[in-house]
Amino acid sequence: MKKYLVGLLIAALVLPILPAAASQATRDQLREMERQRAAAGQLVSEQQNLLAGTEFEMSLIMAEMQELDQQIMDANEKLETIEYNLLVTELRLEEAEEELTIAREERDTQMEILRERVRVMHENGQAGFLEILFQAENISDFFSRWEYIRTVAQFDRDLLDSFEETEERIYANVENLAANRALIRDLGAQVEAAKREIDLRLAERALFFAALEEDAERHNEWLALLEEEAHAIDIEFGVVRDRYRAEVAEQERIRREAEEARRRAEAAARAAEQANRLASLNSFENFAWPLAIQGQFSSPFGNRPSPFNAARTEFHTGIDIAAPANTRINAAEAGYVRLAGWSASWGNWIIIDHANGYSTMYAHNTRNRVTEGQRVTRGQHIADVGTTGMSTGNHLHFEVRINGTHVDPMRYFGG
C-alpha cells in the first residue's frame, strides 16, 4: 500500500512538468511576423496617403484648368464681341466720314451760290431790289415781291445755318466714333493681354498636372509593390499563426490530459489513503448491531412478497428491523459519511463508507444526525428510527454493500 501511494504521488508531481504553450521559437517568429506585418501595413498606409494627396492635388489642378479653359472661352467670346463692335464702329465711322465729306461739299456748293448772289447784289446795289419791287403791277404784287425777296434771303440764311449744324453734328459723330474705336481697340488689347496671361497660367498648370500624373504613377507602382509584399507577409503570418495555434492547442491538450491524470492520481492517492486509514480501524470480522435495542427482525435479505402488493415478489436489498419511533440508530462501523439526505423511496437515509470497498446504508429515519463528509466512529449515534419515504411502519432498513454489490447483512453480526 505504501509503495502504491508513493507511485501515485510521483506521477502527480511529474506529469505537470510539460510545456504549457507553444515553443519559444514559434512565439518569437510569430512576434517578428506581427512586427513585419504592422510595418508593412504602415508603409502601405503611408503610400496610400501619398497617392491620395497627389490625386487630391491633381483634382484641384484639374478644376483650376477647367476654370482657366472657361476664362479663355469667355475671353474669346469677349474678343469676338469686341471685334464685331470694332467692325461696326469702323463701318459707321467710314459712313460718318463720307457724310461729313458730302455735307462739306454741299456746304461749299451752297456757299458758292450765296457768294455769287451776294456778288451780284453788291454790283447792282439797291437798284436791283428796287427794280424788282417797282416792276410790280399793283400794290398787292409789290408786297408779294417784297415777301419773296425777304423769304429768299431768310431761306439762304436758314440753309446756311442748317449746313453748318449738319456739319457740326456729323463732325461730332465722327469724333465720337473715333473715340469709341480707340476705346474698343484698347479694350481688345486688354482682353488679348488677359487671354495671353491665362494661356500662360494654363500651360503652367498643365505642366504641373503632368508632373503630378508622373508622381501618381510612381506612387501606384510603389503601392502595388508594397501591397504585394504585405500580402506575402500576411500569408506567412497566417502560416505561423496557424502553427502557433496548433502548438498552443496541442500543448493545451497535453496540459488538460496531464491535469486530468494528476487529478486522477490525487483522487486515487486520497482513496488509497482513506482506505488505508479505514483498514486500520477494523478488519470487518463483524459489524456492531445498528440499533440501541435489539428490535424485531421484520424482513430478511433476498426475495420477498412486496409489502405494498402481496401478489408481487421483489428483491429486498437489506434487512428491516422494527423498533419504536426515535429509537437511536448507531454506525455499524467507523467510516466517512458519503450521503446524508432525503429520497422519495428511502425518506431520510445515510450511507457510510468503510474500508476495503464496504459501505452500509440506514433508511426511513425520522431524522439524520450526521452530514456528508463527516467521519464517524463505531457505535456513534447517527440517526433515529422513523417511517419516512415508502414505509409501512417505524423500522430501520439496513444494508451492507461490497464495492456497490448488496450482500446479506446478517453474515456480519455475531461472535
Short mmCIF file of C-alpha atoms in Angstrom, two decimals:
data_model
loop_
_atom_site.label_atom_id
_atom_site.label_comp_id
_atom_site.label_asym_id
_atom_site.label_seq_id
_atom_site.Cartn_x
_atom_site.Cartn_y
_atom_site.Cartn_z
CA MET A 1 0.00 0.00 0.00
CA LYS A 2 2.78 2.45 0.83
CA LYS A 3 4.61 1.66 -2.44
CA TYR A 4 1.32 2.28 -4.32
CA LEU A 5 0.83 5.67 -2.65
CA VAL A 6 4.41 6.71 -3.37
CA GLY A 7 3.96 5.81 -7.05
CA LEU A 8 0.76 7.88 -7.33
CA LEU A 9 2.38 10.91 -5.70
CA ILE A 10 5.41 10.69 -8.04
CA ALA A 11 3.06 10.53 -11.04
CA ALA A 12 1.10 13.56 -9.78
CA LEU A 13 4.32 15.54 -9.42
CA VAL A 14 5.96 14.53 -12.71
CA LEU A 15 3.01 14.82 -15.14
CA PRO A 16 2.57 18.63 -14.90
CA ILE A 17 6.19 19.23 -15.96
CA LEU A 18 5.21 19.85 -19.63
CA PRO A 19 5.33 23.00 -21.84
CA ALA A 20 2.17 25.00 -21.28
CA ALA A 21 2.26 26.97 -24.53
CA ALA A 22 3.80 26.96 -28.00
CA SER A 23 7.56 26.69 -28.41
CA GLN A 24 9.63 29.78 -27.77
CA ALA A 25 10.90 29.74 -31.37
CA THR A 26 7.33 29.79 -32.73
CA ARG A 27 6.33 32.58 -30.35
CA ASP A 28 9.38 34.62 -31.35
CA GLN A 29 8.68 34.02 -35.04
CA LEU A 30 5.04 34.99 -34.60
CA ARG A 31 6.01 38.22 -32.80
CA GLU A 32 8.51 39.00 -35.57
CA MET A 33 5.87 38.34 -38.22
CA GLU A 34 3.44 40.59 -36.36
CA ARG A 35 6.09 43.32 -36.29
CA GLN A 36 6.79 42.91 -40.02
CA ARG A 37 3.07 42.83 -40.75
CA ALA A 38 2.50 46.05 -38.79
CA ALA A 39 5.48 47.72 -40.52
CA ALA A 40 4.24 46.62 -43.96
CA GLY A 41 0.75 47.88 -43.15
CA GLN A 42 2.22 51.20 -42.04
CA LEU A 43 4.17 51.54 -45.30
CA VAL A 44 1.08 50.68 -47.35
CA SER A 45 -0.97 53.22 -45.37
CA GLU A 46 1.66 55.93 -45.84
CA GLN A 47 1.87 55.21 -49.57
CA GLN A 48 -1.91 55.28 -49.86
CA ASN A 49 -1.90 58.66 -48.12
CA LEU A 50 0.75 59.95 -50.54
CA LEU A 51 -1.26 58.69 -53.51
CA ALA A 52 -4.47 60.16 -52.12
CA GLY A 53 -2.73 63.51 -51.53
CA THR A 54 -1.36 63.54 -55.08
CA GLU A 55 -4.74 62.62 -56.56
CA PHE A 56 -6.41 65.31 -54.48
CA GLU A 57 -3.89 67.89 -55.70
CA MET A 58 -4.49 66.66 -59.26
CA SER A 59 -8.22 67.19 -58.79
CA LEU A 60 -7.57 70.76 -57.61
CA ILE A 61 -5.29 71.44 -60.61
CA MET A 62 -7.84 69.90 -62.95
CA ALA A 63 -10.57 72.10 -61.52
CA GLU A 64 -8.30 75.16 -61.92
CA MET A 65 -7.50 74.19 -65.52
CA GLN A 66 -11.19 73.81 -66.27
CA GLU A 67 -11.78 77.24 -64.79
CA LEU A 68 -8.95 78.69 -66.93
CA ASP A 69 -10.43 77.00 -70.01
CA GLN A 70 -13.74 78.64 -69.20
CA GLN A 71 -11.97 82.00 -68.78
CA ILE A 72 -10.30 81.57 -72.20
CA MET A 73 -13.67 80.75 -73.74
CA ASP A 74 -15.15 83.84 -72.08
CA ALA A 75 -12.21 85.93 -73.33
CA ASN A 76 -12.66 84.61 -76.86
CA GLU A 77 -16.34 85.49 -76.72
CA LYS A 78 -15.43 88.96 -75.48
CA LEU A 79 -12.86 89.34 -78.28
CA GLU A 80 -15.43 88.26 -80.85
CA THR A 81 -17.86 90.81 -79.46
CA ILE A 82 -15.14 93.49 -79.40
CA GLU A 83 -14.08 92.67 -82.96
CA TYR A 84 -17.70 92.82 -84.08
CA ASN A 85 -18.25 96.14 -82.29
CA LEU A 86 -14.98 97.45 -83.74
CA LEU A 87 -16.05 96.41 -87.25
CA VAL A 88 -19.45 98.06 -86.80
CA THR A 89 -17.76 101.19 -85.42
CA GLU A 90 -15.30 101.24 -88.31
CA LEU A 91 -18.15 100.98 -90.81
CA ARG A 92 -20.14 103.65 -89.02
CA LEU A 93 -17.03 105.84 -88.88
CA GLU A 94 -16.50 105.41 -92.60
CA GLU A 95 -20.16 106.27 -93.24
CA ALA A 96 -19.93 109.30 -90.95
CA GLU A 97 -16.74 110.48 -92.65
CA GLU A 98 -18.44 110.08 -96.06
CA GLU A 99 -21.47 112.01 -94.72
CA LEU A 100 -19.13 114.68 -93.43
CA THR A 101 -17.41 114.92 -96.80
CA ILE A 102 -20.78 115.17 -98.60
CA ALA A 103 -22.06 117.73 -96.10
CA ARG A 104 -18.94 119.81 -96.54
CA GLU A 105 -19.27 119.60 -100.32
CA GLU A 106 -22.95 120.67 -100.15
CA ARG A 107 -21.98 123.43 -97.75
CA ASP A 108 -19.25 124.58 -100.09
CA THR A 109 -21.65 124.49 -103.07
CA GLN A 110 -24.25 126.46 -101.24
CA MET A 111 -21.64 128.91 -100.07
CA GLU A 112 -20.55 129.37 -103.63
CA ILE A 113 -24.15 130.11 -104.65
CA LEU A 114 -24.52 132.57 -101.83
CA ARG A 115 -21.25 134.22 -102.67
CA GLU A 116 -22.38 134.62 -106.29
CA ARG A 117 -25.70 136.05 -105.23
CA VAL A 118 -24.07 138.43 -102.81
CA ARG A 119 -21.63 139.48 -105.51
CA VAL A 120 -24.48 140.26 -107.93
CA MET A 121 -26.38 142.09 -105.29
CA HIS A 122 -23.29 144.02 -104.37
CA GLU A 123 -22.73 145.02 -108.01
CA ASN A 124 -26.34 146.08 -108.58
CA GLY A 125 -26.73 147.67 -105.17
CA GLN A 126 -30.22 148.61 -104.03
CA ALA A 127 -31.31 149.22 -107.60
CA GLY A 128 -31.72 145.56 -108.24
CA PHE A 129 -34.10 145.08 -105.34
CA LEU A 130 -35.91 148.32 -106.18
CA GLU A 131 -36.23 147.36 -109.80
CA ILE A 132 -37.82 144.12 -108.81
CA LEU A 133 -40.19 145.94 -106.48
CA PHE A 134 -41.06 148.71 -108.96
CA GLN A 135 -41.87 146.26 -111.64
CA ALA A 136 -44.86 145.28 -109.53
CA GLU A 137 -48.16 145.87 -111.33
CA ASN A 138 -50.09 146.74 -108.20
CA ILE A 139 -49.69 147.08 -104.51
CA SER A 140 -50.52 143.50 -103.89
CA ASP A 141 -47.88 142.39 -106.38
CA PHE A 142 -45.46 144.79 -104.71
CA PHE A 143 -45.90 143.19 -101.32
CA SER A 144 -45.75 139.77 -102.85
CA ARG A 145 -42.40 140.62 -104.46
CA TRP A 146 -41.20 142.11 -101.20
CA GLU A 147 -42.17 138.97 -99.29
CA TYR A 148 -40.45 136.83 -101.92
CA ILE A 149 -37.20 138.82 -101.61
CA ARG A 150 -37.35 138.60 -97.84
CA THR A 151 -38.18 134.88 -97.93
CA VAL A 152 -35.30 134.14 -100.31
CA ALA A 153 -32.89 135.99 -98.06
CA GLN A 154 -34.18 134.17 -94.97
CA PHE A 155 -34.02 130.83 -96.80
CA ASP A 156 -30.41 131.46 -97.68
CA ARG A 157 -29.59 132.23 -94.10
CA ASP A 158 -31.53 129.19 -92.77
CA LEU A 159 -30.00 126.90 -95.34
CA LEU A 160 -26.52 128.09 -94.48
CA ASP A 161 -27.23 127.59 -90.76
CA SER A 162 -28.62 124.11 -91.48
CA PHE A 163 -25.50 123.13 -93.40
CA GLU A 164 -23.32 124.35 -90.57
CA GLU A 165 -25.39 122.44 -87.96
CA THR A 166 -25.27 119.28 -90.07
CA GLU A 167 -21.53 119.61 -90.46
CA GLU A 168 -21.06 120.14 -86.74
CA ARG A 169 -23.33 117.17 -85.91
CA ILE A 170 -21.59 114.85 -88.34
CA TYR A 171 -18.18 116.05 -87.18
CA ALA A 172 -19.15 115.41 -83.56
CA ASN A 173 -20.39 111.92 -84.56
CA VAL A 174 -17.10 111.25 -86.34
CA GLU A 175 -15.13 112.31 -83.30
CA ASN A 176 -17.35 110.17 -81.03
CA LEU A 177 -16.98 107.14 -83.30
CA ALA A 178 -13.22 107.68 -83.45
CA ALA A 179 -13.10 107.83 -79.66
CA ASN A 180 -15.24 104.66 -79.39
CA ARG A 181 -12.93 102.95 -81.88
CA ALA A 182 -9.96 103.85 -79.72
CA LEU A 183 -11.75 102.56 -76.60
CA ILE A 184 -12.76 99.34 -78.35
CA ARG A 185 -9.22 98.79 -79.59
CA ASP A 186 -7.86 99.44 -76.10
CA LEU A 187 -10.39 97.04 -74.59
CA GLY A 188 -9.47 94.44 -77.18
CA ALA A 189 -5.81 94.88 -76.33
CA GLN A 190 -6.62 94.38 -72.63
CA VAL A 191 -8.62 91.24 -73.32
CA GLU A 192 -5.83 89.90 -75.54
CA ALA A 193 -3.30 90.55 -72.78
CA ALA A 194 -5.56 88.84 -70.21
CA LYS A 195 -6.02 85.90 -72.56
CA ARG A 196 -2.27 85.54 -73.04
CA GLU A 197 -1.82 85.58 -69.27
CA ILE A 198 -4.50 82.90 -68.90
CA ASP A 199 -2.80 80.85 -71.61
CA LEU A 200 0.47 81.07 -69.69
CA ARG A 201 -1.20 80.01 -66.44
CA LEU A 202 -2.97 77.18 -68.23
CA ALA A 203 0.32 75.99 -69.71
CA GLU A 204 1.97 76.12 -66.26
CA ARG A 205 -0.93 74.19 -64.70
CA ALA A 206 -0.76 71.62 -67.49
CA LEU A 207 2.96 71.08 -66.85
CA PHE A 208 2.31 70.79 -63.12
CA PHE A 209 -0.55 68.37 -63.75
CA ALA A 210 1.69 66.23 -65.96
CA ALA A 211 4.31 66.14 -63.18
CA LEU A 212 1.61 65.12 -60.69
CA GLU A 213 0.49 62.37 -63.06
CA GLU A 214 4.03 61.02 -63.10
CA ASP A 215 4.14 61.17 -59.31
CA ALA A 216 0.79 59.36 -59.08
CA GLU A 217 2.04 56.67 -61.45
CA ARG A 218 5.16 56.17 -59.35
CA HIS A 219 3.05 56.09 -56.18
CA ASN A 220 0.76 53.46 -57.74
CA GLU A 221 3.70 51.31 -58.79
CA TRP A 222 5.30 51.56 -55.35
CA LEU A 223 1.94 50.92 -53.67
CA ALA A 224 1.45 47.78 -55.77
CA LEU A 225 4.88 46.51 -54.68
CA LEU A 226 4.18 47.31 -51.03
CA GLU A 227 0.76 45.65 -51.18
CA GLU A 228 2.32 42.58 -52.78
CA GLU A 229 4.93 42.42 -50.02
CA ALA A 230 2.27 42.99 -47.36
CA HIS A 231 0.17 40.19 -48.88
CA ALA A 232 3.16 37.84 -48.82
CA ILE A 233 3.79 38.76 -45.19
CA ASP A 234 0.11 38.17 -44.39
CA ILE A 235 0.31 34.70 -45.94
CA GLU A 236 3.45 33.87 -43.99
CA PHE A 237 1.90 35.36 -40.85
CA GLY A 238 -1.16 33.15 -41.34
CA VAL A 239 1.04 30.07 -41.64
CA VAL A 240 2.99 30.94 -38.48
CA ARG A 241 -0.20 31.89 -36.64
CA ASP A 242 -1.84 28.58 -37.57
CA ARG A 243 1.25 26.70 -36.45
CA TYR A 244 1.28 28.68 -33.23
CA ARG A 245 -2.41 27.96 -32.61
CA ALA A 246 -1.86 24.29 -33.38
CA GLU A 247 1.05 24.16 -30.93
CA VAL A 248 -0.95 26.01 -28.31
CA ALA A 249 -3.91 23.67 -28.84
CA GLU A 250 -1.64 20.62 -28.65
CA GLN A 251 0.05 21.87 -25.51
CA GLU A 252 -3.34 22.72 -24.02
CA ARG A 253 -4.49 19.18 -24.81
CA ILE A 254 -1.35 17.78 -23.18
CA ARG A 255 -1.89 20.11 -20.22
CA ARG A 256 -5.51 19.02 -19.84
CA GLU A 257 -4.53 15.38 -20.09
CA ALA A 258 -1.75 15.93 -17.56
CA GLU A 259 -4.14 17.81 -15.28
CA GLU A 260 -6.71 15.04 -15.60
CA ALA A 261 -4.02 12.42 -14.89
CA ARG A 262 -2.86 14.46 -11.93
CA ARG A 263 -6.42 14.72 -10.59
CA ARG A 264 -6.95 11.01 -11.11
CA ALA A 265 -3.65 10.28 -9.35
CA GLU A 266 -4.56 12.58 -6.48
CA ALA A 267 -8.03 11.04 -6.24
CA ALA A 268 -6.52 7.55 -6.26
CA ALA A 269 -4.00 8.60 -3.63
CA ARG A 270 -6.74 10.07 -1.47
CA ALA A 271 -8.87 6.96 -1.92
CA ALA A 272 -5.90 4.75 -1.09
CA GLU A 273 -5.08 6.88 1.91
CA GLN A 274 -8.70 6.75 3.08
CA ALA A 275 -8.82 3.02 2.53
CA ASN A 276 -5.57 2.70 4.45
CA ARG A 277 -7.00 4.74 7.32
CA LEU A 278 -10.21 2.75 7.29
CA ALA A 279 -8.31 -0.51 7.12
CA SER A 280 -6.55 0.47 10.31
CA LEU A 281 -9.91 0.93 12.06
CA ASN A 282 -11.31 -2.59 11.69
CA SER A 283 -10.88 -5.89 9.93
CA PHE A 284 -14.62 -6.38 9.19
CA GLU A 285 -14.81 -9.64 11.06
CA ASN A 286 -18.20 -8.28 12.23
CA PHE A 287 -20.38 -5.19 12.40
CA ALA A 288 -21.92 -3.73 15.50
CA TRP A 289 -25.72 -4.02 15.79
CA PRO A 290 -27.09 -0.74 14.28
CA LEU A 291 -29.82 -0.15 16.90
CA ALA A 292 -29.59 0.81 20.57
CA ILE A 293 -32.07 -2.05 21.25
CA GLN A 294 -32.37 -5.48 19.77
CA GLY A 295 -35.57 -4.64 17.94
CA GLN A 296 -37.68 -7.11 15.92
CA PHE A 297 -36.33 -8.68 12.76
CA SER A 298 -39.25 -7.97 10.37
CA SER A 299 -37.93 -8.66 6.82
CA PRO A 300 -34.89 -10.67 5.61
CA PHE A 301 -32.43 -10.12 2.78
CA GLY A 302 -33.45 -11.52 -0.65
CA ASN A 303 -36.73 -12.27 -2.41
CA ARG A 304 -39.93 -11.49 -0.55
CA PRO A 305 -43.56 -10.51 -1.17
CA SER A 306 -43.92 -6.77 -1.71
CA PRO A 307 -45.26 -5.03 1.44
CA PHE A 308 -47.38 -2.86 -0.86
CA ASN A 309 -48.64 -5.68 -3.13
CA ALA A 310 -48.58 -9.25 -1.72
CA ALA A 311 -49.17 -10.73 -5.17
CA ARG A 312 -45.83 -9.35 -6.40
CA THR A 313 -42.38 -10.67 -5.36
CA GLU A 314 -39.45 -8.28 -5.02
CA PHE A 315 -35.77 -8.48 -4.11
CA HIS A 316 -35.10 -6.97 -0.71
CA THR A 317 -31.59 -5.44 -0.73
CA GLY A 318 -31.18 -5.34 3.05
CA ILE A 319 -32.92 -6.28 6.29
CA ASP A 320 -35.73 -4.48 8.15
CA ILE A 321 -35.58 -4.15 11.96
CA ALA A 322 -38.80 -2.90 13.57
CA ALA A 323 -38.34 -0.55 16.55
CA PRO A 324 -40.21 2.24 18.26
CA ALA A 325 -40.07 5.69 16.70
CA ASN A 326 -36.98 7.73 17.52
CA THR A 327 -35.00 4.69 18.62
CA ARG A 328 -31.31 5.52 18.40
CA ILE A 329 -29.55 4.33 15.21
CA ASN A 330 -25.78 3.75 15.57
CA ALA A 331 -22.98 3.42 13.00
CA ALA A 332 -22.21 -0.28 12.41
CA GLU A 333 -18.53 0.56 11.89
CA ALA A 334 -16.21 3.58 11.67
CA GLY A 335 -16.05 5.39 8.38
CA TYR A 336 -16.92 8.54 6.42
CA VAL A 337 -20.47 9.70 5.59
CA ARG A 338 -20.80 9.55 1.82
CA LEU A 339 -24.51 10.56 1.73
CA ALA A 340 -26.93 12.07 4.25
CA GLY A 341 -30.13 13.34 2.67
CA TRP A 342 -33.69 12.69 1.50
CA SER A 343 -35.17 10.29 -1.08
CA ALA A 344 -38.78 9.73 -2.08
CA SER A 345 -38.31 5.99 -1.63
CA TRP A 346 -35.96 5.87 1.38
CA GLY A 347 -37.04 9.04 3.17
CA ASN A 348 -34.16 10.27 5.35
CA TRP A 349 -31.23 7.98 4.61
CA ILE A 350 -27.49 7.71 5.22
CA ILE A 351 -24.65 5.82 3.52
CA ILE A 352 -21.30 5.35 5.30
CA ASP A 353 -18.12 4.23 3.50
CA HIS A 354 -15.86 1.82 5.39
CA ALA A 355 -12.57 0.11 4.48
CA ASN A 356 -11.89 -2.23 1.51
CA GLY A 357 -15.00 -1.24 -0.50
CA TYR A 358 -17.52 -1.85 2.31
CA SER A 359 -20.43 0.52 2.91
CA THR A 360 -23.60 0.46 5.00
CA MET A 361 -26.98 2.17 4.49
CA TYR A 362 -29.61 3.34 7.06
CA ALA A 363 -33.07 4.38 5.70
CA HIS A 364 -36.59 5.61 6.68
CA ASN A 365 -35.09 7.67 9.53
CA THR A 366 -37.09 10.26 11.41
CA ARG A 367 -34.06 12.45 11.16
CA ASN A 368 -30.37 12.29 10.32
CA ARG A 369 -27.79 13.44 12.88
CA VAL A 370 -24.67 13.50 10.63
CA THR A 371 -23.66 15.32 7.44
CA GLU A 372 -21.88 14.33 4.26
CA GLY A 373 -18.10 14.04 4.59
CA GLN A 374 -18.26 13.67 8.36
CA ARG A 375 -16.05 10.97 10.00
CA VAL A 376 -17.96 8.70 12.36
CA THR A 377 -16.85 6.03 14.85
CA ARG A 378 -18.22 2.56 15.51
CA GLY A 379 -21.41 2.80 17.60
CA GLN A 380 -21.82 6.63 17.07
CA HIS A 381 -25.39 7.97 17.18
CA ILE A 382 -26.12 8.88 13.53
CA ALA A 383 -29.97 8.91 13.18
CA ASP A 384 -33.36 8.00 14.76
CA VAL A 385 -35.81 5.31 13.70
CA GLY A 386 -38.80 6.52 11.69
CA THR A 387 -41.16 5.66 8.83
CA THR A 388 -40.27 8.28 6.20
CA GLY A 389 -40.37 7.52 2.46
CA MET A 390 -42.11 4.33 1.23
CA SER A 391 -42.60 2.65 4.60
CA THR A 392 -45.42 0.75 6.34
CA GLY A 393 -44.27 1.44 9.88
CA ASN A 394 -41.40 2.50 12.13
CA HIS A 395 -38.34 0.43 11.29
CA LEU A 396 -34.70 0.62 10.17
CA HIS A 397 -33.83 -0.57 6.67
CA PHE A 398 -30.17 -1.64 6.92
CA GLU A 399 -27.89 -2.64 4.02
CA VAL A 400 -24.32 -3.84 3.55
CA ARG A 401 -22.59 -3.36 0.17
CA ILE A 402 -19.20 -4.54 -1.05
CA ASN A 403 -17.96 -2.39 -3.96
CA GLY A 404 -21.59 -1.47 -4.64
CA THR A 405 -22.93 -5.03 -4.56
CA HIS A 406 -25.62 -5.86 -1.98
CA VAL A 407 -24.80 -8.70 0.45
CA ASP A 408 -26.73 -10.25 3.33
CA PRO A 409 -26.03 -8.09 6.42
CA MET A 410 -26.72 -10.98 8.78
CA ARG A 411 -23.39 -12.67 7.94
CA TYR A 412 -21.57 -9.74 9.66
CA PHE A 413 -23.28 -9.96 13.06
CA GLY A 414 -22.20 -12.33 15.74
CA GLY A 415 -19.16 -13.71 17.51
#
